[in-house]
Amino acid sequence: MRKRTSGRSKADTLVPRLLVTLLLACSCGKGVDGWIAEGEAALKAYRLDEAEQAFLKALDRDPVSPRALYGLGWTQHLRGNDVAARVYFEQCILVAPDYYGGYKGMGSVHLAMGYYGQAEASLQRAIDLKPDEAATYASLGYVYFVTDRLDRAEEAFRKAVALEPDRGEVYYLMAELRARQGALEEAIRQLDLAESKSIQEEKFRFLARKLRGQVLLRLALAGLPANEELKISESERNRRLQMLDEAETALDSAQALSVFRDRVQLNRLTRKVRRAKTRVGGDRISP
């Protein structure tokens, strides 16, 4: 008696198996550089879990890859886990003492932890090893910024701009400096430049929009008495309300790019903007 067979032939079952085998072969065949490139692209887009997996796969293939260790350090640093980040950056320096990245990463961790002297030394070492890296000058400038050495901060930021004039992040940092100095209109101009350039990192797009909201709020309230009834013209009221509308739009945009820990501050800023709109919009209009 003839044995019954299913309607599927051997060829039908063989094709999907071959496809699976080919897909696995392609995945296994990706080299260290391929996984690192994938991790770096994910890191710039703030897809930290995806970046971490790619860097770990690179490290499986080369356990002493400085770029993979550097990338893993940044995934932890951006998560706020600076203890783990520091371990990866230390390993990076250990396996490749002449690679600038380990020192740059360590400088960023020290900066976040408030160890400003150590941050400055690490970042300067990174610059010595790679003097054409704009992001390192930007980080060093930020060390000067938070330690109130604003002249040196500006010098470092200008160096970063000269090295990468089409990178939006460096204009954002210059905007922060101008806002600190009270030059609010110039801060907005620098933010406009940042937005017109390529802001590569997601976190800087978030920071730029948050700063725009903060600066516009300050501009809208500039010169207004705190506890007195305001007497302003209709055109002046409308000008200030427009700035507050733009501030709220910028903060809403920042909210869409934020991670959980940023949202409390953003919500607080948005409430301030709305209170300011109520106050400015409710003031009497002078004849």
PDB file of C-alpha atoms in Angstrom:
ATOM      1  CA  MET A   1       0.000   0.000   0.000  1.00  0.00           C
ATOM      2  CA  ARG A   2       1.296   3.421  -0.987  1.00  0.00           C
ATOM      3  CA  LYS A   3       2.233   5.689   1.913  1.00  0.00           C
ATOM      4  CA  ARG A   4       0.329   8.987   1.929  1.00  0.00           C
ATOM      5  CA  THR A   5       2.406  12.129   1.746  1.00  0.00           C
ATOM      6  CA  SER A   6       1.576  15.732   2.531  1.00  0.00           C
ATOM      7  CA  GLY A   7       1.005  18.190  -0.245  1.00  0.00           C
ATOM      8  CA  ARG A   8       4.400  19.863   0.396  1.00  0.00           C
ATOM      9  CA  SER A   9       7.373  18.588  -1.583  1.00  0.00           C
ATOM     10  CA  LYS A  10      10.918  18.305  -0.299  1.00  0.00           C
ATOM     11  CA  ALA A  11      11.759  21.419  -2.292  1.00  0.00           C
ATOM     12  CA  ASP A  12       8.980  23.330  -0.513  1.00  0.00           C
ATOM     13  CA  THR A  13      10.423  22.524   2.913  1.00  0.00           C
ATOM     14  CA  LEU A  14      14.022  22.967   1.804  1.00  0.00           C
ATOM     15  CA  VAL A  15      13.651  26.580   0.631  1.00  0.00           C
ATOM     16  CA  PRO A  16      12.687  28.116   4.003  1.00  0.00           C
ATOM     17  CA  ARG A  17      15.424  26.115   5.719  1.00  0.00           C
ATOM     18  CA  LEU A  18      17.955  27.470   3.250  1.00  0.00           C
ATOM     19  CA  LEU A  19      16.721  31.026   3.874  1.00  0.00           C
ATOM     20  CA  VAL A  20      17.117  30.610   7.627  1.00  0.00           C
ATOM     21  CA  THR A  21      20.596  29.180   7.141  1.00  0.00           C
ATOM     22  CA  LEU A  22      21.591  32.082   4.894  1.00  0.00           C
ATOM     23  CA  LEU A  23      20.237  34.649   7.357  1.00  0.00           C
ATOM     24  CA  LEU A  24      22.155  33.053  10.209  1.00  0.00           C
ATOM     25  CA  ALA A  25      25.281  32.949   8.091  1.00  0.00           C
ATOM     26  CA  CYS A  26      24.952  36.656   7.285  1.00  0.00           C
ATOM     27  CA  SER A  27      24.453  37.512  10.955  1.00  0.00           C
ATOM     28  CA  CYS A  28      27.394  35.401  12.073  1.00  0.00           C
ATOM     29  CA  GLY A  29      29.513  36.770   9.268  1.00  0.00           C
ATOM     30  CA  LYS A  30      29.269  40.402  10.388  1.00  0.00           C
ATOM     31  CA  GLY A  31      32.685  41.488  11.600  1.00  0.00           C
ATOM     32  CA  VAL A  32      33.809  43.628  14.506  1.00  0.00           C
ATOM     33  CA  ASP A  33      33.744  46.819  12.439  1.00  0.00           C
ATOM     34  CA  GLY A  34      30.224  46.080  11.235  1.00  0.00           C
ATOM     35  CA  TRP A  35      28.860  45.614  14.754  1.00  0.00           C
ATOM     36  CA  ILE A  36      30.698  48.718  15.959  1.00  0.00           C
ATOM     37  CA  ALA A  37      29.262  50.813  13.115  1.00  0.00           C
ATOM     38  CA  GLU A  38      25.773  49.534  13.963  1.00  0.00           C
ATOM     39  CA  GLY A  39      26.322  50.345  17.639  1.00  0.00           C
ATOM     40  CA  GLU A  40      27.594  53.840  16.911  1.00  0.00           C
ATOM     41  CA  ALA A  41      24.583  54.608  14.687  1.00  0.00           C
ATOM     42  CA  ALA A  42      22.205  53.406  17.418  1.00  0.00           C
ATOM     43  CA  LEU A  43      24.095  55.388  20.050  1.00  0.00           C
ATOM     44  CA  LYS A  44      23.733  58.650  18.102  1.00  0.00           C
ATOM     45  CA  ALA A  45      20.002  57.965  17.822  1.00  0.00           C
ATOM     46  CA  TYR A  46      19.831  57.301  21.590  1.00  0.00           C
ATOM     47  CA  ARG A  47      18.711  53.687  21.045  1.00  0.00           C
ATOM     48  CA  LEU A  48      20.802  52.521  23.964  1.00  0.00           C
ATOM     49  CA  ASP A  49      19.665  48.887  24.230  1.00  0.00           C
ATOM     50  CA  GLU A  50      20.290  48.344  20.538  1.00  0.00           C
ATOM     51  CA  ALA A  51      23.698  50.049  20.792  1.00  0.00           C
ATOM     52  CA  GLU A  52      24.692  47.936  23.785  1.00  0.00           C
ATOM     53  CA  GLN A  53      23.813  44.668  22.027  1.00  0.00           C
ATOM     54  CA  ALA A  54      25.837  45.644  18.946  1.00  0.00           C
ATOM     55  CA  PHE A  55      28.897  46.628  20.987  1.00  0.00           C
ATOM     56  CA  LEU A  56      28.680  43.405  23.036  1.00  0.00           C
ATOM     57  CA  LYS A  57      28.618  41.381  19.812  1.00  0.00           C
ATOM     58  CA  ALA A  58      31.704  43.273  18.633  1.00  0.00           C
ATOM     59  CA  LEU A  59      33.373  42.523  21.955  1.00  0.00           C
ATOM     60  CA  ASP A  60      32.527  38.815  21.608  1.00  0.00           C
ATOM     61  CA  ARG A  61      34.560  38.821  18.420  1.00  0.00           C
ATOM     62  CA  ASP A  62      37.383  40.997  19.766  1.00  0.00           C
ATOM     63  CA  PRO A  63      37.501  41.195  23.609  1.00  0.00           C
ATOM     64  CA  VAL A  64      40.084  44.003  23.516  1.00  0.00           C
ATOM     65  CA  SER A  65      38.426  46.231  20.917  1.00  0.00           C
ATOM     66  CA  PRO A  66      38.879  49.797  22.229  1.00  0.00           C
ATOM     67  CA  ARG A  67      36.012  51.149  20.125  1.00  0.00           C
ATOM     68  CA  ALA A  68      33.610  48.508  21.453  1.00  0.00           C
ATOM     69  CA  LEU A  69      34.660  49.233  25.036  1.00  0.00           C
ATOM     70  CA  TYR A  70      34.327  52.952  24.361  1.00  0.00           C
ATOM     71  CA  GLY A  71      30.846  52.456  22.909  1.00  0.00           C
ATOM     72  CA  LEU A  72      29.734  50.360  25.890  1.00  0.00           C
ATOM     73  CA  GLY A  73      31.058  53.057  28.200  1.00  0.00           C
ATOM     74  CA  TRP A  74      28.857  55.612  26.455  1.00  0.00           C
ATOM     75  CA  THR A  75      25.743  53.436  26.598  1.00  0.00           C
ATOM     76  CA  GLN A  76      26.156  53.258  30.379  1.00  0.00           C
ATOM     77  CA  HIS A  77      27.089  56.938  30.694  1.00  0.00           C
ATOM     78  CA  LEU A  78      23.997  58.054  28.794  1.00  0.00           C
ATOM     79  CA  ARG A  79      21.866  55.862  31.047  1.00  0.00           C
ATOM     80  CA  GLY A  80      23.325  57.685  34.043  1.00  0.00           C
ATOM     81  CA  ASN A  81      25.220  54.604  35.227  1.00  0.00           C
ATOM     82  CA  ASP A  82      28.593  56.291  35.592  1.00  0.00           C
ATOM     83  CA  VAL A  83      30.148  53.560  37.753  1.00  0.00           C
ATOM     84  CA  ALA A  84      29.728  50.994  34.962  1.00  0.00           C
ATOM     85  CA  ALA A  85      30.732  53.569  32.343  1.00  0.00           C
ATOM     86  CA  ARG A  86      33.933  54.295  34.220  1.00  0.00           C
ATOM     87  CA  VAL A  87      34.835  50.589  34.253  1.00  0.00           C
ATOM     88  CA  TYR A  88      34.488  50.355  30.465  1.00  0.00           C
ATOM     89  CA  PHE A  89      36.489  53.534  29.866  1.00  0.00           C
ATOM     90  CA  GLU A  90      39.228  52.323  32.236  1.00  0.00           C
ATOM     91  CA  GLN A  91      39.388  49.038  30.301  1.00  0.00           C
ATOM     92  CA  CYS A  92      39.559  51.014  27.071  1.00  0.00           C
ATOM     93  CA  ILE A  93      42.568  52.975  28.352  1.00  0.00           C
ATOM     94  CA  LEU A  94      44.177  49.775  29.632  1.00  0.00           C
ATOM     95  CA  VAL A  95      44.007  47.926  26.303  1.00  0.00           C
ATOM     96  CA  ALA A  96      44.733  51.003  24.140  1.00  0.00           C
ATOM     97  CA  PRO A  97      46.592  53.709  26.091  1.00  0.00           C
ATOM     98  CA  ASP A  98      47.210  55.697  22.887  1.00  0.00           C
ATOM     99  CA  TYR A  99      43.533  55.734  21.853  1.00  0.00           C
ATOM    100  CA  TYR A 100      41.973  59.108  22.590  1.00  0.00           C
ATOM    101  CA  GLY A 101      38.465  57.732  23.170  1.00  0.00           C
ATOM    102  CA  GLY A 102      39.097  56.204  26.582  1.00  0.00           C
ATOM    103  CA  TYR A 103      40.316  59.547  27.949  1.00  0.00           C
ATOM    104  CA  LYS A 104      37.484  61.458  26.314  1.00  0.00           C
ATOM    105  CA  GLY A 105      34.928  59.092  27.839  1.00  0.00           C
ATOM    106  CA  MET A 106      36.598  59.214  31.236  1.00  0.00           C
ATOM    107  CA  GLY A 107      36.600  63.005  31.075  1.00  0.00           C
ATOM    108  CA  SER A 108      32.854  63.022  30.421  1.00  0.00           C
ATOM    109  CA  VAL A 109      32.236  60.671  33.357  1.00  0.00           C
ATOM    110  CA  HIS A 110      34.391  62.788  35.670  1.00  0.00           C
ATOM    111  CA  LEU A 111      32.511  65.881  34.498  1.00  0.00           C
ATOM    112  CA  ALA A 112      29.156  64.250  35.291  1.00  0.00           C
ATOM    113  CA  MET A 113      30.424  63.179  38.718  1.00  0.00           C
ATOM    114  CA  GLY A 114      31.712  66.667  39.538  1.00  0.00           C
ATOM    115  CA  TYR A 115      35.416  65.762  39.456  1.00  0.00           C
ATOM    116  CA  TYR A 116      36.302  68.775  37.356  1.00  0.00           C
ATOM    117  CA  GLY A 117      40.081  68.677  37.780  1.00  0.00           C
ATOM    118  CA  GLN A 118      40.205  65.037  36.697  1.00  0.00           C
ATOM    119  CA  ALA A 119      37.801  65.748  33.845  1.00  0.00           C
ATOM    120  CA  GLU A 120      40.011  68.551  32.558  1.00  0.00           C
ATOM    121  CA  ALA A 121      43.141  66.368  32.724  1.00  0.00           C
ATOM    122  CA  SER A 122      41.465  63.446  30.908  1.00  0.00           C
ATOM    123  CA  LEU A 123      40.017  65.635  28.166  1.00  0.00           C
ATOM    124  CA  GLN A 124      43.300  67.447  27.658  1.00  0.00           C
ATOM    125  CA  ARG A 125      44.999  64.054  27.270  1.00  0.00           C
ATOM    126  CA  ALA A 126      42.392  63.120  24.646  1.00  0.00           C
ATOM    127  CA  ILE A 127      43.133  66.368  22.778  1.00  0.00           C
ATOM    128  CA  ASP A 128      46.864  65.666  22.915  1.00  0.00           C
ATOM    129  CA  LEU A 129      46.207  62.297  21.255  1.00  0.00           C
ATOM    130  CA  LYS A 130      43.677  63.622  18.720  1.00  0.00           C
ATOM    131  CA  PRO A 131      43.833  67.410  18.373  1.00  0.00           C
ATOM    132  CA  ASP A 132      41.245  67.595  15.568  1.00  0.00           C
ATOM    133  CA  GLU A 133      38.280  66.181  17.526  1.00  0.00           C
ATOM    134  CA  ALA A 134      35.672  68.934  17.898  1.00  0.00           C
ATOM    135  CA  ALA A 135      33.561  67.048  20.457  1.00  0.00           C
ATOM    136  CA  THR A 136      36.492  66.807  22.867  1.00  0.00           C
ATOM    137  CA  TYR A 137      37.062  70.564  22.730  1.00  0.00           C
ATOM    138  CA  ALA A 138      33.338  71.011  23.338  1.00  0.00           C
ATOM    139  CA  SER A 139      33.504  68.789  26.424  1.00  0.00           C
ATOM    140  CA  LEU A 140      36.586  70.597  27.710  1.00  0.00           C
ATOM    141  CA  GLY A 141      34.806  73.902  27.140  1.00  0.00           C
ATOM    142  CA  TYR A 142      31.917  72.634  29.222  1.00  0.00           C
ATOM    143  CA  VAL A 143      34.298  71.880  32.090  1.00  0.00           C
ATOM    144  CA  TYR A 144      35.390  75.520  31.924  1.00  0.00           C
ATOM    145  CA  PHE A 145      31.733  76.578  31.657  1.00  0.00           C
ATOM    146  CA  VAL A 146      30.605  74.800  34.833  1.00  0.00           C
ATOM    147  CA  THR A 147      33.653  76.056  36.722  1.00  0.00           C
ATOM    148  CA  ASP A 148      32.907  79.684  35.707  1.00  0.00           C
ATOM    149  CA  ARG A 149      35.955  80.093  33.470  1.00  0.00           C
ATOM    150  CA  LEU A 150      33.797  81.542  30.733  1.00  0.00           C
ATOM    151  CA  ASP A 151      36.599  83.070  28.665  1.00  0.00           C
ATOM    152  CA  ARG A 152      38.314  79.694  28.400  1.00  0.00           C
ATOM    153  CA  ALA A 153      34.962  78.028  27.697  1.00  0.00           C
ATOM    154  CA  GLU A 154      34.383  80.379  24.777  1.00  0.00           C
ATOM    155  CA  GLU A 155      37.880  79.717  23.447  1.00  0.00           C
ATOM    156  CA  ALA A 156      37.269  75.950  23.525  1.00  0.00           C
ATOM    157  CA  PHE A 157      33.808  76.261  21.947  1.00  0.00           C
ATOM    158  CA  ARG A 158      35.209  78.462  19.161  1.00  0.00           C
ATOM    159  CA  LYS A 159      37.870  75.834  18.504  1.00  0.00           C
ATOM    160  CA  ALA A 160      35.129  73.206  18.221  1.00  0.00           C
ATOM    161  CA  VAL A 161      33.181  75.404  15.788  1.00  0.00           C
ATOM    162  CA  ALA A 162      36.302  75.949  13.679  1.00  0.00           C
ATOM    163  CA  LEU A 163      36.923  72.197  13.487  1.00  0.00           C
ATOM    164  CA  GLU A 164      33.326  71.228  12.677  1.00  0.00           C
ATOM    165  CA  PRO A 165      31.397  74.309  11.488  1.00  0.00           C
ATOM    166  CA  ASP A 166      28.510  72.177  10.232  1.00  0.00           C
ATOM    167  CA  ARG A 167      27.890  70.374  13.522  1.00  0.00           C
ATOM    168  CA  GLY A 168      24.924  71.807  15.403  1.00  0.00           C
ATOM    169  CA  GLU A 169      25.997  70.609  18.851  1.00  0.00           C
ATOM    170  CA  VAL A 170      28.800  73.181  19.113  1.00  0.00           C
ATOM    171  CA  TYR A 171      26.394  76.058  18.426  1.00  0.00           C
ATOM    172  CA  TYR A 172      24.112  74.757  21.155  1.00  0.00           C
ATOM    173  CA  LEU A 173      27.013  74.984  23.606  1.00  0.00           C
ATOM    174  CA  MET A 174      27.765  78.521  22.483  1.00  0.00           C
ATOM    175  CA  ALA A 175      24.082  79.327  23.067  1.00  0.00           C
ATOM    176  CA  GLU A 176      24.368  78.023  26.631  1.00  0.00           C
ATOM    177  CA  LEU A 177      27.365  80.282  27.166  1.00  0.00           C
ATOM    178  CA  ARG A 178      25.539  83.344  25.822  1.00  0.00           C
ATOM    179  CA  ALA A 179      22.509  82.569  28.004  1.00  0.00           C
ATOM    180  CA  ARG A 180      24.773  82.382  31.060  1.00  0.00           C
ATOM    181  CA  GLN A 181      26.258  85.752  30.103  1.00  0.00           C
ATOM    182  CA  GLY A 182      22.769  87.258  29.804  1.00  0.00           C
ATOM    183  CA  ALA A 183      23.039  87.785  26.039  1.00  0.00           C
ATOM    184  CA  LEU A 184      19.636  86.204  25.411  1.00  0.00           C
ATOM    185  CA  GLU A 185      19.081  87.425  21.853  1.00  0.00           C
ATOM    186  CA  GLU A 186      22.505  86.094  20.877  1.00  0.00           C
ATOM    187  CA  ALA A 187      21.657  82.791  22.584  1.00  0.00           C
ATOM    188  CA  ILE A 188      18.590  82.467  20.344  1.00  0.00           C
ATOM    189  CA  ARG A 189      20.736  83.278  17.292  1.00  0.00           C
ATOM    190  CA  GLN A 190      23.145  80.489  18.227  1.00  0.00           C
ATOM    191  CA  LEU A 191      20.225  78.093  18.720  1.00  0.00           C
ATOM    192  CA  ASP A 192      18.937  79.038  15.267  1.00  0.00           C
ATOM    193  CA  LEU A 193      22.375  78.182  13.892  1.00  0.00           C
ATOM    194  CA  ALA A 194      22.341  74.872  15.764  1.00  0.00           C
ATOM    195  CA  GLU A 195      18.938  73.958  14.300  1.00  0.00           C
ATOM    196  CA  SER A 196      20.057  74.957  10.789  1.00  0.00           C
ATOM    197  CA  LYS A 197      23.075  72.649  11.022  1.00  0.00           C
ATOM    198  CA  SER A 198      23.140  68.908  11.584  1.00  0.00           C
ATOM    199  CA  ILE A 199      22.587  68.046  15.253  1.00  0.00           C
ATOM    200  CA  GLN A 200      23.747  64.449  15.150  1.00  0.00           C
ATOM    201  CA  GLU A 201      22.975  63.337  18.682  1.00  0.00           C
ATOM    202  CA  GLU A 202      19.416  62.984  19.946  1.00  0.00           C
ATOM    203  CA  LYS A 203      20.279  64.286  23.405  1.00  0.00           C
ATOM    204  CA  PHE A 204      21.542  67.583  21.931  1.00  0.00           C
ATOM    205  CA  ARG A 205      18.335  68.039  19.939  1.00  0.00           C
ATOM    206  CA  PHE A 206      16.518  67.676  23.253  1.00  0.00           C
ATOM    207  CA  LEU A 207      18.864  70.074  25.069  1.00  0.00           C
ATOM    208  CA  ALA A 208      18.664  72.694  22.313  1.00  0.00           C
ATOM    209  CA  ARG A 209      14.873  72.754  22.406  1.00  0.00           C
ATOM    210  CA  LYS A 210      14.768  72.877  26.182  1.00  0.00           C
ATOM    211  CA  LEU A 211      17.219  75.778  26.211  1.00  0.00           C
ATOM    212  CA  ARG A 212      15.160  77.606  23.575  1.00  0.00           C
ATOM    213  CA  GLY A 213      12.121  77.341  25.812  1.00  0.00           C
ATOM    214  CA  GLN A 214      14.064  78.630  28.814  1.00  0.00           C
ATOM    215  CA  VAL A 215      15.602  81.568  26.950  1.00  0.00           C
ATOM    216  CA  LEU A 216      12.309  82.607  25.344  1.00  0.00           C
ATOM    217  CA  LEU A 217      10.635  82.540  28.767  1.00  0.00           C
ATOM    218  CA  ARG A 218      13.342  84.840  30.126  1.00  0.00           C
ATOM    219  CA  LEU A 219      13.033  87.164  27.133  1.00  0.00           C
ATOM    220  CA  ALA A 220       9.247  87.333  27.462  1.00  0.00           C
ATOM    221  CA  LEU A 221       9.497  88.360  31.117  1.00  0.00           C
ATOM    222  CA  ALA A 222      12.540  90.647  30.763  1.00  0.00           C
ATOM    223  CA  GLY A 223      11.979  94.086  32.246  1.00  0.00           C
ATOM    224  CA  LEU A 224       8.581  93.267  33.746  1.00  0.00           C
ATOM    225  CA  PRO A 225       8.101  94.059  37.456  1.00  0.00           C
ATOM    226  CA  ALA A 226       7.574  90.973  39.562  1.00  0.00           C
ATOM    227  CA  ASN A 227       4.698  92.002  41.788  1.00  0.00           C
ATOM    228  CA  GLU A 228       3.221  95.092  40.206  1.00  0.00           C
ATOM    229  CA  GLU A 229       0.318  95.538  37.858  1.00  0.00           C
ATOM    230  CA  LEU A 230       1.668  95.730  34.342  1.00  0.00           C
ATOM    231  CA  LYS A 231       0.775  98.460  31.911  1.00  0.00           C
ATOM    232  CA  ILE A 232       1.942  97.493  28.472  1.00  0.00           C
ATOM    233  CA  SER A 233       0.719  98.260  24.987  1.00  0.00           C
ATOM    234  CA  GLU A 234      -1.235  95.739  22.971  1.00  0.00           C
ATOM    235  CA  SER A 235       1.620  95.310  20.503  1.00  0.00           C
ATOM    236  CA  GLU A 236       4.065  94.707  23.344  1.00  0.00           C
ATOM    237  CA  ARG A 237       1.723  92.239  24.977  1.00  0.00           C
ATOM    238  CA  ASN A 238       1.330  90.364  21.687  1.00  0.00           C
ATOM    239  CA  ARG A 239       5.102  90.319  21.143  1.00  0.00           C
ATOM    240  CA  ARG A 240       5.689  88.762  24.543  1.00  0.00           C
ATOM    241  CA  LEU A 241       2.814  86.293  24.151  1.00  0.00           C
ATOM    242  CA  GLN A 242       4.265  85.158  20.831  1.00  0.00           C
ATOM    243  CA  MET A 243       7.593  84.429  22.531  1.00  0.00           C
ATOM    244  CA  LEU A 244       5.771  82.454  25.215  1.00  0.00           C
ATOM    245  CA  ASP A 245       3.886  80.479  22.561  1.00  0.00           C
ATOM    246  CA  GLU A 246       7.225  79.663  20.919  1.00  0.00           C
ATOM    247  CA  ALA A 247       8.671  78.702  24.306  1.00  0.00           C
ATOM    248  CA  GLU A 248       5.820  76.276  24.959  1.00  0.00           C
ATOM    249  CA  THR A 249       6.195  74.762  21.475  1.00  0.00           C
ATOM    250  CA  ALA A 250       9.936  74.262  22.057  1.00  0.00           C
ATOM    251  CA  LEU A 251       9.322  72.570  25.412  1.00  0.00           C
ATOM    252  CA  ASP A 252       6.645  70.315  23.901  1.00  0.00           C
ATOM    253  CA  SER A 253       9.148  69.325  21.227  1.00  0.00           C
ATOM    254  CA  ALA A 254      11.783  68.646  23.906  1.00  0.00           C
ATOM    255  CA  GLN A 255       9.269  66.500  25.782  1.00  0.00           C
ATOM    256  CA  ALA A 256       8.950  64.218  22.762  1.00  0.00           C
ATOM    257  CA  LEU A 257      12.732  63.662  22.790  1.00  0.00           C
ATOM    258  CA  SER A 258      13.176  63.362  26.554  1.00  0.00           C
ATOM    259  CA  VAL A 259      13.870  60.361  28.742  1.00  0.00           C
ATOM    260  CA  PHE A 260      11.904  59.821  31.935  1.00  0.00           C
ATOM    261  CA  ARG A 261      14.287  61.632  34.295  1.00  0.00           C
ATOM    262  CA  ASP A 262      14.034  64.862  32.243  1.00  0.00           C
ATOM    263  CA  ARG A 263      10.251  65.098  32.272  1.00  0.00           C
ATOM    264  CA  VAL A 264       9.785  66.507  35.770  1.00  0.00           C
ATOM    265  CA  GLN A 265      11.940  69.528  34.910  1.00  0.00           C
ATOM    266  CA  LEU A 266      10.231  69.980  31.543  1.00  0.00           C
ATOM    267  CA  ASN A 267       6.783  69.870  33.145  1.00  0.00           C
ATOM    268  CA  ARG A 268       7.898  72.484  35.667  1.00  0.00           C
ATOM    269  CA  LEU A 269       9.174  74.755  32.898  1.00  0.00           C
ATOM    270  CA  THR A 270       5.964  74.335  30.903  1.00  0.00           C
ATOM    271  CA  ARG A 271       3.905  75.337  33.949  1.00  0.00           C
ATOM    272  CA  LYS A 272       6.062  78.457  34.334  1.00  0.00           C
ATOM    273  CA  VAL A 273       5.455  79.379  30.696  1.00  0.00           C
ATOM    274  CA  ARG A 274       1.695  78.928  31.070  1.00  0.00           C
ATOM    275  CA  ARG A 275       1.610  81.041  34.231  1.00  0.00           C
ATOM    276  CA  ALA A 276       3.573  83.736  32.396  1.00  0.00           C
ATOM    277  CA  LYS A 277       1.087  83.631  29.499  1.00  0.00           C
ATOM    278  CA  THR A 278      -1.791  84.090  31.922  1.00  0.00           C
ATOM    279  CA  ARG A 279      -0.049  87.011  33.601  1.00  0.00           C
ATOM    280  CA  VAL A 280       1.041  88.791  30.418  1.00  0.00           C
ATOM    281  CA  GLY A 281      -2.235  88.149  28.649  1.00  0.00           C
ATOM    282  CA  GLY A 282      -4.275  89.333  31.609  1.00  0.00           C
ATOM    283  CA  ASP A 283      -2.463  92.629  32.125  1.00  0.00           C
ATOM    284  CA  ARG A 284      -4.161  95.904  31.441  1.00  0.00           C
ATOM    285  CA  ILE A 285      -3.342  97.498  28.110  1.00  0.00           C
ATOM    286  CA  SER A 286      -2.213 101.098  28.328  1.00  0.00           C
ATOM    287  CA  PRO A 287      -3.986 103.593  26.057  1.00  0.00           C
TER     288      PRO A 287
END
